[in-house]
CSV table of C-alpha atoms in Angstrom, one decimal:
chain,number,residue,atom,x,y,z
F,1,MET,CA,35.2,-33.8,4.4
F,2,TYR,CA,31.5,-33.4,4.9
F,3,MET,CA,28.9,-30.9,6.4
F,4,GLU,CA,25.3,-31.1,6.5
F,5,GLN,CA,23.4,-29.3,3.7
F,6,ILE,CA,22.2,-25.6,4.2
F,7,PHE,CA,18.5,-25.1,4.2
F,8,LEU,CA,17.8,-21.5,3.2
F,9,LYS,CA,14.4,-21.1,5.0
F,10,THR,CA,16.0,-22.1,8.2
F,11,ALA,CA,19.1,-19.6,7.7
F,12,ARG,CA,16.5,-16.9,6.8
F,13,GLN,CA,14.2,-17.6,10.2
F,14,GLU,CA,17.2,-17.6,12.4
F,15,VAL,CA,18.8,-14.4,11.1
F,16,ASP,CA,15.2,-12.8,11.3
F,17,ARG,CA,14.7,-14.0,14.7
F,18,LYS,CA,18.0,-13.0,16.2
F,19,TYR,CA,18.7,-9.7,14.4
F,20,VAL,CA,15.3,-8.4,13.0
F,21,GLY,CA,12.8,-9.6,15.6
F,22,PHE,CA,10.0,-10.7,13.1
F,23,GLN,CA,9.9,-12.2,9.6
F,24,PRO,CA,9.2,-9.6,7.0
F,25,ASN,CA,8.7,-12.2,4.2
F,26,SER,CA,5.2,-11.9,2.8
F,27,GLY,CA,3.9,-9.6,0.0
F,28,SER,CA,0.4,-10.2,1.5
F,29,VAL,CA,1.0,-8.1,4.6
F,30,LYS,CA,-1.4,-5.1,4.8
F,31,PRO,CA,-1.6,-2.2,7.3
F,32,VAL,CA,-4.4,-3.9,9.1
F,33,HIS,CA,-2.4,-6.6,10.0
F,34,ILE,CA,0.4,-4.1,11.6
F,35,ALA,CA,-2.5,-2.4,13.6
F,36,SER,CA,-3.9,-5.8,14.8
F,37,GLY,CA,-0.2,-6.7,16.1
F,38,ALA,CA,0.3,-3.5,17.7
F,39,GLN,CA,-2.8,-2.9,19.4
F,40,ARG,CA,-2.5,-6.4,20.8
F,41,CYS,CA,0.9,-5.9,22.1
F,42,ILE,CA,0.2,-2.6,23.6
F,43,TYR,CA,-3.2,-3.7,25.1
F,44,GLY,CA,-1.6,-6.7,26.5
F,45,SER,CA,-4.3,-9.2,26.1
F,46,PHE,CA,-6.8,-10.5,23.5
F,47,ASN,CA,-10.2,-11.6,23.1
F,48,ARG,CA,-11.4,-15.3,22.8
F,49,SER,CA,-15.0,-14.6,22.3
F,50,LYS,CA,-16.7,-16.2,19.6
F,51,ASN,CA,-19.9,-14.0,19.6
F,52,ILE,CA,-18.3,-11.6,16.8
F,53,LYS,CA,-17.2,-14.3,14.6
F,54,ARG,CA,-20.3,-16.2,14.8
F,55,MET,CA,-22.4,-12.9,14.1
F,56,ALA,CA,-20.3,-11.5,11.5
F,57,LEU,CA,-18.4,-14.0,9.7
F,58,VAL,CA,-21.1,-15.1,7.7
F,59,SER,CA,-19.5,-17.0,4.6
F,60,ASP,CA,-16.0,-17.6,3.1
F,61,SER,CA,-14.7,-16.0,-0.3
F,62,LYS,CA,-16.5,-19.1,-2.2
F,63,GLY,CA,-19.8,-18.2,-0.2
F,64,ASN,CA,-20.0,-21.1,2.0
F,65,VAL,CA,-21.5,-20.6,5.2
F,66,PRO,CA,-19.4,-22.4,8.2
F,67,LYS,CA,-21.4,-25.2,9.8
F,68,GLY,CA,-23.6,-23.9,12.9
F,69,ASN,CA,-23.3,-20.3,11.6
F,70,GLU,CA,-26.5,-20.3,9.3
F,71,ALA,CA,-28.8,-17.5,9.6
F,72,GLU,CA,-31.5,-19.4,11.3
F,73,THR,CA,-29.3,-20.6,13.9
F,74,ILE,CA,-27.9,-17.2,14.7
F,75,TYR,CA,-31.5,-15.6,14.5
F,76,ALA,CA,-32.5,-18.2,17.1
F,77,GLN,CA,-29.8,-17.6,19.7
F,78,LEU,CA,-30.2,-13.9,19.3
F,79,ALA,CA,-33.8,-14.4,20.2
F,80,GLU,CA,-33.1,-16.8,23.1
F,81,ASN,CA,-30.7,-14.3,24.5
F,82,GLU,CA,-33.2,-11.5,24.3
F,83,VAL,CA,-30.8,-9.2,22.3
F,84,ILE,CA,-33.1,-8.6,19.5
F,85,GLU,CA,-36.8,-7.1,19.0
F,86,ASP,CA,-39.7,-9.5,18.3
F,87,ASN,CA,-40.7,-7.5,15.1
F,88,VAL,CA,-37.2,-7.7,13.7
F,89,ALA,CA,-37.3,-10.4,10.7
F,90,LEU,CA,-34.7,-13.2,9.7
F,91,ASN,CA,-34.0,-11.5,6.4
F,92,SER,CA,-33.2,-8.2,8.2
F,93,VAL,CA,-30.5,-10.0,10.5
F,94,GLU,CA,-29.2,-11.7,7.7
F,95,SER,CA,-28.6,-8.3,5.6
F,96,MET,CA,-27.1,-6.9,8.8
F,97,ARG,CA,-24.8,-9.6,9.2
F,98,ASN,CA,-23.5,-9.4,5.7
F,99,VAL,CA,-23.0,-5.5,6.4
F,100,MET,CA,-21.1,-6.4,9.6
F,101,GLN,CA,-18.7,-8.8,7.6
F,102,ARG,CA,-18.0,-6.0,5.0
F,103,LEU,CA,-17.3,-3.4,7.7
F,104,LEU,CA,-14.8,-5.8,9.7
F,105,SER,CA,-13.0,-6.9,6.5
F,106,VAL,CA,-12.9,-3.6,4.7
F,107,ASP,CA,-9.1,-3.9,4.9
F,108,LYS,CA,-9.4,-7.4,3.4
F,109,GLY,CA,-7.8,-9.1,6.6
F,110,VAL,CA,-10.5,-11.2,7.5
F,111,PHE,CA,-10.5,-15.0,6.2
F,112,VAL,CA,-13.4,-16.8,7.1
F,113,VAL,CA,-12.5,-20.7,8.0
F,114,SER,CA,-14.9,-23.5,8.9
F,115,ALA,CA,-13.8,-23.6,12.5
F,116,LEU,CA,-14.1,-19.9,13.2
F,117,ASN,CA,-10.8,-19.8,14.7
F,118,ASP,CA,-8.4,-16.8,14.9
F,119,SER,CA,-6.6,-17.9,11.7
F,120,MET,CA,-6.1,-15.3,9.5
F,121,ILE,CA,-8.4,-12.8,11.1
F,122,SER,CA,-7.4,-9.2,11.5
F,123,TYR,CA,-10.6,-6.9,12.1
F,124,SER,CA,-10.8,-3.3,10.7
F,125,ALA,CA,-12.1,-2.2,14.1
F,126,GLY,CA,-10.7,-0.3,17.1
F,127,SER,CA,-11.4,-1.7,20.6
F,128,LYS,CA,-10.1,-4.3,22.8
F,129,TYR,CA,-13.1,-6.7,21.9
F,130,PHE,CA,-11.7,-7.0,18.2
F,131,LEU,CA,-8.3,-8.1,19.2
F,132,THR,CA,-7.6,-11.5,18.2
F,133,SER,CA,-5.0,-14.0,19.5
F,134,GLY,CA,-3.0,-13.8,16.0
F,135,THR,CA,-2.7,-17.5,16.0
F,136,GLY,CA,-1.9,-18.3,12.5
F,137,ALA,CA,-1.4,-14.9,11.3
F,138,PRO,CA,2.2,-14.4,10.9
F,139,TYR,CA,1.7,-11.1,9.1
F,140,GLU,CA,0.8,-9.4,12.4
F,141,ARG,CA,4.4,-10.2,13.8
F,142,GLY,CA,5.7,-6.9,12.4
F,143,GLY,CA,3.0,-5.0,14.2
F,144,GLU,CA,3.7,-6.6,17.5
F,145,PHE,CA,7.3,-5.9,17.1
F,146,ILE,CA,7.1,-2.1,16.4
F,147,GLY,CA,4.2,-1.9,19.1
F,148,SER,CA,6.5,-3.5,21.8
F,149,ILE,CA,9.2,-0.8,20.7
F,150,ILE,CA,6.8,1.8,21.2
F,151,ARG,CA,5.5,0.4,24.6
F,152,GLY,CA,9.3,0.6,25.7
F,153,TYR,CA,10.3,4.0,24.3
F,154,CYS,CA,7.1,6.2,24.3
F,155,PRO,CA,5.1,4.4,27.1
F,156,GLU,CA,2.8,7.5,27.5
F,157,LEU,CA,1.5,6.9,23.6
F,158,ALA,CA,1.0,3.2,24.4
F,159,SER,CA,-0.9,4.0,27.6
F,160,TYR,CA,-3.0,6.2,25.8
F,161,ILE,CA,-3.7,3.9,23.0
F,162,ARG,CA,-4.6,0.9,25.5
F,163,ASP,CA,-7.1,3.5,27.2
F,164,LEU,CA,-8.7,4.3,24.1
F,165,LEU,CA,-8.8,0.4,23.3
F,166,GLU,CA,-10.4,0.0,26.5
F,167,GLN,CA,-13.1,2.8,26.5
F,168,ALA,CA,-14.4,1.1,23.3
F,169,GLY,CA,-16.5,4.1,22.4
F,170,ASP,CA,-16.1,3.9,18.4
F,171,PRO,CA,-19.3,3.4,16.2
F,172,ILE,CA,-18.3,0.0,15.2
F,173,THR,CA,-18.0,-1.4,18.7
F,174,LEU,CA,-21.5,0.3,19.5
F,175,LEU,CA,-23.0,-1.5,16.5
F,176,PHE,CA,-21.8,-4.7,18.0
F,177,GLU,CA,-22.9,-4.1,21.7
F,178,PRO,CA,-25.7,-6.2,22.2
F,179,ILE,CA,-23.6,-9.5,21.5
F,180,LEU,CA,-20.2,-8.4,22.8
F,181,GLU,CA,-18.4,-10.2,25.6
F,182,ALA,CA,-14.9,-9.9,26.9
F,183,ASP,CA,-13.3,-13.4,27.3
F,184,MET,CA,-9.8,-11.8,27.6
F,185,GLU,CA,-6.5,-13.7,27.8
F,186,VAL,CA,-3.0,-12.1,28.6
F,187,PHE,CA,-0.6,-11.6,25.7
F,188,SER,CA,2.8,-12.2,27.2
F,189,ASP,CA,5.1,-11.3,24.7
F,190,GLN,CA,5.2,-7.7,25.2
F,191,ASN,CA,8.9,-6.9,25.0
F,192,GLN,CA,10.1,-8.5,21.7
F,193,TYR,CA,12.9,-6.0,20.9
F,194,GLU,CA,14.8,-6.5,24.2
F,195,ASP,CA,16.8,-9.6,22.8
F,196,ILE,CA,17.7,-8.0,19.5
F,197,PRO,CA,21.5,-7.1,19.6
F,198,ALA,CA,20.7,-3.4,18.1
F,199,PHE,CA,18.6,-2.8,21.4
F,200,LYS,CA,20.8,-4.5,23.7
F,201,ASP,CA,23.9,-2.6,22.7
F,202,ILE,CA,22.7,0.6,21.4
F,203,ASN,CA,24.8,2.7,19.0
F,204,GLU,CA,24.4,6.2,17.8
F,205,ARG,CA,22.1,5.2,14.8
F,206,THR,CA,19.9,3.0,16.9
F,207,GLN,CA,19.6,5.8,19.5
F,208,TRP,CA,18.7,8.2,16.6
F,209,PHE,CA,15.9,6.0,15.6
F,210,LEU,CA,14.6,5.5,19.0
F,211,ASN,CA,14.5,9.2,19.7
F,212,GLY,CA,12.5,9.6,16.4
F,213,ILE,CA,9.9,7.2,18.0
F,214,LYS,CA,9.9,8.8,21.4
F,215,ASP,CA,9.8,12.5,20.0
F,216,GLY,CA,7.3,11.7,17.1
F,217,GLY,CA,5.2,9.6,19.2
F,218,THR,CA,4.9,12.1,22.0
F,219,CYS,CA,3.9,14.8,19.6
F,220,LEU,CA,1.4,12.4,18.0
F,221,LEU,CA,0.0,11.9,21.4
F,222,ASN,CA,-0.6,15.6,22.1
F,223,ASN,CA,-2.4,15.9,19.0
F,224,LEU,CA,-4.8,12.7,19.6
F,225,ARG,CA,-5.8,14.1,22.8
F,226,ASN,CA,-7.3,16.7,20.9
F,227,HIS,CA,-9.1,14.6,18.0
F,228,PRO,CA,-12.8,13.7,18.8
F,229,ASN,CA,-12.9,10.5,16.7
F,230,PRO,CA,-11.3,7.4,18.3
F,231,LEU,CA,-11.2,5.4,15.0
F,232,THR,CA,-9.2,8.2,13.3
F,233,GLN,CA,-7.0,8.6,16.1
F,234,LEU,CA,-6.1,4.6,15.7
F,235,ARG,CA,-5.9,5.1,11.9
F,236,LEU,CA,-3.2,8.1,12.7
F,237,PHE,CA,-1.5,6.0,15.1
F,238,ASN,CA,-1.3,2.7,12.9
F,239,PHE,CA,0.2,5.0,10.0
F,240,PHE,CA,2.8,6.0,12.4
F,241,CYS,CA,3.4,2.3,13.1
F,242,VAL,CA,3.6,1.4,9.6
F,243,PHE,CA,6.1,4.2,8.7
F,244,SER,CA,8.2,3.6,11.9
F,245,LEU,CA,8.5,-0.4,10.9
F,246,MET,CA,9.3,0.5,7.3
F,247,ARG,CA,12.1,2.9,8.7
F,248,TYR,CA,13.2,0.3,11.0
F,249,MET,CA,14.0,-2.0,7.9
F,250,THR,CA,15.7,0.7,6.3
F,251,LEU,CA,18.0,1.3,9.0
F,252,LEU,CA,19.2,-2.4,9.8
F,253,GLU,CA,22.5,-2.0,7.8
F,254,ALA,CA,23.3,1.3,9.6
F,255,PHE,CA,22.5,-0.6,13.0
F,256,TYR,CA,24.7,-3.7,12.5
F,257,CYS,CA,27.2,-2.7,9.7
F,258,GLY,CA,28.0,0.8,10.5
F,259,GLU,CA,26.9,1.9,7.2
F,260,ARG,CA,25.4,5.4,6.3
F,261,ILE,CA,21.8,6.3,6.9
F,262,ARG,CA,19.8,6.1,3.7
F,263,PRO,CA,17.5,9.2,3.5
F,264,ILE,CA,13.8,9.1,2.4
F,265,LEU,CA,13.4,11.6,-0.2
F,266,LEU,CA,9.6,12.6,-0.7
F,267,ASP,CA,8.6,13.7,-4.3
F,268,PHE,CA,6.0,16.4,-4.5
F,269,SER,CA,6.7,17.1,-8.4
F,270,GLY,CA,3.5,15.5,-9.5
F,271,VAL,CA,5.0,14.2,-12.8
F,272,SER,CA,6.7,11.0,-13.8
F,273,PRO,CA,10.6,10.7,-13.3
F,274,SER,CA,11.1,11.2,-17.0
F,275,PHE,CA,10.1,15.0,-16.4
F,276,SER,CA,11.6,15.4,-12.7
F,277,SER,CA,14.9,15.2,-11.4
F,278,VAL,CA,13.5,15.1,-7.8
F,279,ALA,CA,11.2,12.2,-8.9
F,280,ARG,CA,14.3,10.6,-10.4
F,281,ALA,CA,16.3,11.2,-7.2
F,282,SER,CA,13.2,9.7,-4.9
F,283,GLU,CA,13.7,6.5,-7.1
F,284,MET,CA,17.2,6.5,-6.4
F,285,SER,CA,16.3,6.9,-2.7
F,286,TYR,CA,14.4,4.0,-2.7
F,287,THR,CA,16.5,2.0,-4.6
F,288,GLN,CA,19.4,2.9,-2.1
F,289,ILE,CA,17.2,1.5,0.6
F,290,TYR,CA,16.2,-1.9,-0.9
F,291,LYS,CA,19.9,-2.3,-1.5
F,292,SER,CA,20.7,-1.4,1.9
F,293,ILE,CA,18.6,-4.3,3.1
F,294,ASN,CA,20.0,-6.6,0.7
F,295,ARG,CA,23.4,-6.0,2.2
F,296,PHE,CA,22.2,-6.3,5.6
F,297,TYR,CA,20.8,-9.7,4.9
F,298,ALA,CA,23.9,-10.8,3.3
F,299,TRP,CA,25.9,-9.8,6.4
F,300,GLY,CA,23.2,-11.6,8.4
F,301,TYR,CA,23.7,-14.9,6.5
F,302,ALA,CA,27.3,-14.4,6.6
F,303,ARG,CA,27.3,-14.3,10.3
F,304,TRP,CA,25.0,-17.4,10.4
F,305,LEU,CA,27.5,-19.4,8.5
F,306,ASP,CA,30.2,-18.3,10.9
F,307,GLU,CA,28.3,-18.9,14.0
F,308,LYS,CA,27.5,-22.4,12.7
F,309,GLY,CA,31.1,-23.0,12.7
F,310,TYR,CA,31.4,-23.7,8.8
F,311,SER,CA,35.0,-23.6,7.9
F,312,LYS,CA,36.1,-22.4,4.3
F,313,GLU,CA,37.1,-26.0,3.4
F,314,GLU,CA,33.6,-27.2,4.3
F,315,LEU,CA,31.7,-24.3,2.4
F,316,LEU,CA,34.1,-25.0,-0.7
F,317,GLN,CA,33.0,-28.8,-0.8
F,318,SER,CA,29.3,-28.2,0.1
F,319,GLU,CA,26.2,-29.2,-1.6
F,320,THR,CA,24.1,-26.5,-3.2
F,321,PRO,CA,21.9,-25.2,-0.5
F,322,VAL,CA,18.2,-25.8,-1.0
F,323,TYR,CA,15.1,-23.8,0.2
F,324,GLU,CA,13.8,-26.5,2.5
F,325,GLU,CA,14.2,-30.4,3.3
F,326,ARG,CA,12.3,-32.6,0.9
F,327,LYS,CA,11.0,-29.6,-1.2
F,328,ALA,CA,10.9,-30.4,-4.8
F,329,VAL,CA,13.0,-28.3,-7.1
F,330,SER,CA,12.5,-28.2,-11.0
F,331,MET,CA,15.2,-29.0,-13.3
F,332,ALA,CA,15.8,-25.4,-14.4
F,333,SER,CA,15.9,-23.9,-10.9
F,334,LYS,CA,18.4,-26.6,-9.7
F,335,GLU,CA,20.7,-25.6,-12.5
F,336,GLU,CA,20.4,-21.9,-11.6
F,337,LEU,CA,21.1,-22.7,-7.9
F,338,ASP,CA,24.0,-24.9,-8.8
F,339,ALA,CA,25.5,-22.3,-11.1
F,340,LEU,CA,25.3,-19.6,-8.2
F,341,TRP,CA,26.6,-21.5,-5.5
F,342,LEU,CA,29.5,-22.7,-7.8
F,343,LEU,CA,30.2,-19.1,-8.8
F,344,ALA,CA,30.3,-18.4,-5.0
F,345,LYS,CA,32.9,-21.0,-4.4
F,346,GLU,CA,34.9,-19.9,-7.1
F,347,ARG,CA,35.0,-16.2,-5.8
F,348,ALA,CA,35.3,-17.3,-2.2
F,349,SER,CA,38.5,-19.6,-2.9
F,350,ASP,CA,40.9,-16.5,-2.7
F,351,LEU,CA,39.4,-14.9,0.2
F,352,GLU,CA,39.4,-15.5,4.1
F,353,GLY,CA,37.4,-14.5,7.2
F,354,GLU,CA,34.6,-12.1,6.9
F,355,GLU,CA,34.9,-11.3,3.2
F,356,MET,CA,34.8,-15.4,2.5
F,357,TYR,CA,31.6,-15.6,4.5
F,358,LEU,CA,30.1,-12.5,3.1
F,359,THR,CA,30.4,-14.0,-0.6
F,360,PHE,CA,28.4,-17.1,0.5
F,361,GLY,CA,26.1,-14.8,2.5
F,362,GLU,CA,25.3,-12.6,-0.7
F,363,THR,CA,24.7,-15.8,-2.8
F,364,MET,CA,22.4,-17.2,0.0
F,365,TYR,CA,20.0,-14.0,-0.4
F,366,ASP,CA,20.1,-14.3,-4.0
F,367,MET,CA,19.3,-17.8,-3.9
F,368,LEU,CA,16.4,-17.1,-1.5
F,369,ALA,CA,15.0,-14.4,-3.8
F,370,LEU,CA,14.7,-17.0,-6.6
F,371,GLU,CA,13.4,-19.8,-4.2
F,372,ALA,CA,11.2,-18.2,-1.7
F,373,SER,CA,7.7,-16.8,-2.4
F,374,SER,CA,8.4,-13.6,-0.9
F,375,HIS,CA,11.2,-11.8,0.7
F,376,PRO,CA,12.0,-8.4,2.7
F,377,ILE,CA,11.8,-6.1,-0.2
F,378,THR,CA,8.4,-7.6,-1.2
F,379,TYR,CA,7.1,-6.8,2.4
F,380,LEU,CA,8.5,-3.5,2.3
F,381,ARG,CA,6.8,-2.5,-1.0
F,382,ALA,CA,3.5,-4.1,-0.3
F,383,LEU,CA,3.4,-2.1,3.1
F,384,GLY,CA,4.5,1.2,1.3
F,385,ASN,CA,2.0,0.5,-1.4
F,386,LEU,CA,-1.3,0.1,0.4
F,387,SER,CA,-0.4,2.7,3.2
F,388,GLY,CA,0.3,5.5,0.5
F,389,ILE,CA,4.0,5.9,1.0
F,390,LEU,CA,5.2,4.5,-2.3
F,391,TYR,CA,4.4,5.2,-5.8
F,392,PRO,CA,3.0,3.9,-8.1
F,393,PRO,CA,0.8,1.8,-6.0
F,394,ASP,CA,0.5,-1.3,-8.3
F,395,LYS,CA,2.5,-4.6,-7.3
F,396,LEU,CA,4.0,-4.7,-10.8
F,397,HIS,CA,5.7,-1.7,-11.2
F,398,PRO,CA,9.5,-2.1,-10.1
F,399,ASN,CA,10.7,1.2,-9.8
F,400,LYS,CA,9.0,3.0,-6.7
F,401,ARG,CA,9.5,6.4,-5.4
F,402,PHE,CA,8.4,8.1,-2.0
F,403,VAL,CA,5.0,10.0,-3.0
F,404,VAL,CA,2.8,10.2,0.2
F,405,SER,CA,-0.8,10.3,0.5
F,406,GLN,CA,-2.6,13.2,2.6
F,407,ASP,CA,-3.5,10.7,5.3
F,408,ILE,CA,0.4,10.2,5.6
F,409,ILE,CA,1.1,13.8,5.5
F,410,GLU,CA,-1.3,14.4,8.3
F,411,MET,CA,0.3,11.7,10.4
F,412,LEU,CA,3.9,13.2,9.8
F,413,LEU,CA,2.7,16.8,10.8
F,414,ARG,CA,0.8,15.4,13.7
F,415,CYS,CA,4.3,14.0,14.7
F,416,CYS,CA,6.0,16.9,14.2
F,417,VAL,CA,3.7,19.9,15.3
F,418,ASN,CA,2.1,20.1,18.9
F,419,PRO,CA,-1.1,21.5,19.1
F,420,GLY,CA,-1.4,25.1,19.0
F,421,GLU,CA,2.3,25.4,18.0
F,422,MET,CA,3.5,27.4,15.2
F,423,ILE,CA,6.8,26.4,13.3
F,424,SER,CA,8.7,27.5,10.3
F,425,GLY,CA,9.6,25.7,7.1
F,426,MET,CA,13.2,25.2,8.5
F,427,ASP,CA,11.6,23.6,11.7
F,428,ILE,CA,9.4,21.2,9.8
F,429,ARG,CA,12.4,20.2,7.4
F,430,ARG,CA,14.6,19.6,10.8
F,431,ARG,CA,11.9,17.5,12.7
F,432,LEU,CA,11.0,15.5,9.7
F,433,TRP,CA,14.6,14.4,9.4
F,434,ASP,CA,15.2,13.8,12.9
F,435,ARG,CA,12.1,11.9,13.6
F,436,PHE,CA,11.6,10.0,10.3
F,437,GLY,CA,14.6,10.2,8.0
F,438,ILE,CA,12.7,12.2,5.6
F,439,ILE,CA,13.9,14.9,3.4
F,440,VAL,CA,11.9,17.0,1.3
F,441,GLY,CA,14.2,20.0,0.0
F,442,GLY,CA,14.8,23.7,0.5
F,443,SER,CA,17.7,23.8,2.3
F,444,GLN,CA,21.6,23.3,1.8
F,445,SER,CA,22.0,20.9,4.8
F,446,GLU,CA,19.6,18.5,3.0
F,447,MET,CA,21.3,18.8,-0.3
F,448,GLN,CA,24.4,17.8,1.9
F,449,THR,CA,22.6,14.9,3.6
F,450,LEU,CA,21.7,13.6,0.1
F,451,GLN,CA,25.3,13.9,-1.2
F,452,GLU,CA,26.9,12.2,2.1
F,453,SER,CA,24.5,9.2,1.6
F,454,GLY,CA,26.2,8.2,-1.5
F,455,MET,CA,23.5,8.8,-3.8
F,456,ILE,CA,24.6,9.6,-7.3
F,457,LEU,CA,22.9,12.9,-7.9
F,458,GLN,CA,21.5,14.6,-11.0
F,459,ILE,CA,19.5,16.9,-9.0
F,460,ASP,CA,20.3,20.6,-8.1
F,461,GLU,CA,19.3,23.1,-5.2
F,462,ASP,CA,16.7,24.9,-7.3
F,463,ALA,CA,14.9,21.4,-7.9
F,464,LEU,CA,14.7,20.6,-4.3
F,465,ASP,CA,13.6,24.3,-3.7
F,466,GLU,CA,10.8,23.7,-6.0
F,467,ASN,CA,9.9,20.4,-4.4
F,468,PHE,CA,9.7,22.0,-1.1
F,469,SER,CA,7.4,24.8,-2.6
F,470,SER,CA,5.1,22.2,-3.8
F,471,PHE,CA,5.1,20.6,-0.3
F,472,ALA,CA,4.2,23.9,1.3
F,473,SER,CA,1.2,24.3,-1.2
F,474,MET,CA,0.0,20.8,-0.1
F,475,LEU,CA,0.1,21.8,3.4
F,476,GLU,CA,-1.9,25.1,2.6
F,477,SER,CA,-4.3,23.1,0.4
F,478,MET,CA,-5.0,21.0,3.8
F,479,ASP,CA,-5.3,24.0,5.8
F,480,PHE,CA,-2.0,23.1,7.9
F,481,ALA,CA,0.1,26.1,6.8
F,482,GLU,CA,0.2,29.5,5.8
F,483,LEU,CA,2.5,31.4,3.5
F,484,MET,CA,2.9,35.0,5.0
F,485,ALA,CA,3.2,38.2,3.3
F,486,ASP,CA,7.2,38.2,3.8
F,487,GLY,CA,7.2,34.8,2.1
F,488,ILE,CA,7.8,32.9,5.6
F,489,LEU,CA,5.8,29.4,5.6
F,490,GLN,CA,4.4,29.2,9.0
F,491,ILE,CA,2.7,25.4,9.9
F,492,ARG,CA,0.3,25.1,12.6
F,493,LEU,CA,-2.6,22.3,13.2
F,494,GLY,CA,-4.7,24.4,15.6
F,495,GLY,CA,-6.2,23.5,19.0
F,496,ALA,CA,-4.3,23.2,22.3
F,497,GLU,CA,-3.7,20.2,24.4
F,498,LYS,CA,-6.4,19.6,27.0
């Protein structure tokens, strides 16, 4: 009995396309990629104009200037189009172009290529003129996906962001104003979530996630309306997108496999896990989450094998899967893959149905972790490191915990507290859980949630109380809260909706 060889890359792509909605398989993803994808999806079109690229993309990482993009050529065009004063010298224009390039690539999302196409360009900017097509930028797909969910379930926020991009009143856009033109094309793939099974047949857990998007997004919108700086508004919105995308990934197992929701325990202890039970529990919280993602993918590959119609007999006699067709594999790697697949066959020989497929699915996930240059945990970790959600921020440190930056704290608060509203410590705990799956500590219900999540706890209520006190102190230092004489914490962001 013969079956075609399994290609792991194909399986991964099909599972991501059917059940996830994007491919979280790169350690090079950055928050700017999420911003670019989300804004393109929400705005509904992108700009084909080459003027920005010709003006600001001066040279590649090796210092090479794209042909036809030399300073003299650009200077002559500026003069011909009468957008430069006669007394401005060539070297001044050259200096300004270098500043512009550094400004647009401050988040390291711009790669200059010889043809100056949209490949690998995600600008650090905030208006419709800087929305690129996303061609050749797979890192932006996650942004498009979460942007489509926000469009669908918090349309008022999406509409506000679209208006913000349309107004183009930010300082970066004003700097480029003399050479800007809108050569817009429609971005048609604005409802990317609709064909995903989790959104076609919404269960209680998916609804909880979507309620968080709607309630958190609506509250954020109320706060953005009071904020004077459009770039800061877009920055806060992007943190909301990044956190929501990461949260979506942590819930995939709950959506599809009926498993428990894994809480995100924020650590405010300020010390290493060696000296804090909260820090250790936050590490455990992260570990639980990435194991949950692992299990979801094992389930996904099991479903893929089943849907392909592979029988138990065929799988037991199958060749060892390879990453992709005609890709060379080292002898050491081949031996390791062969050993893993043989072990899977031995384990599956006494199993039937779902358990049998799951055994092969788990092994496929393990093989992909060995063979692929990146995988979903690498993606999650990269986004968390760069956006100020995970700590330590370096790539090499494997044991992460949830220690958030002040920027993330501000975003969370603006998604939980309306302008002019005053809420208590109990209220903020409840809203952080309902809208983000976050636990800070300080209440019996949070301790119970941690216990029910299946976490092996070496932490007590006193430690969680102290963690909440440290959180409250941070809010006070940021002028977002006040500890009253009776010991009650009051949180208020100030302002009132216009």
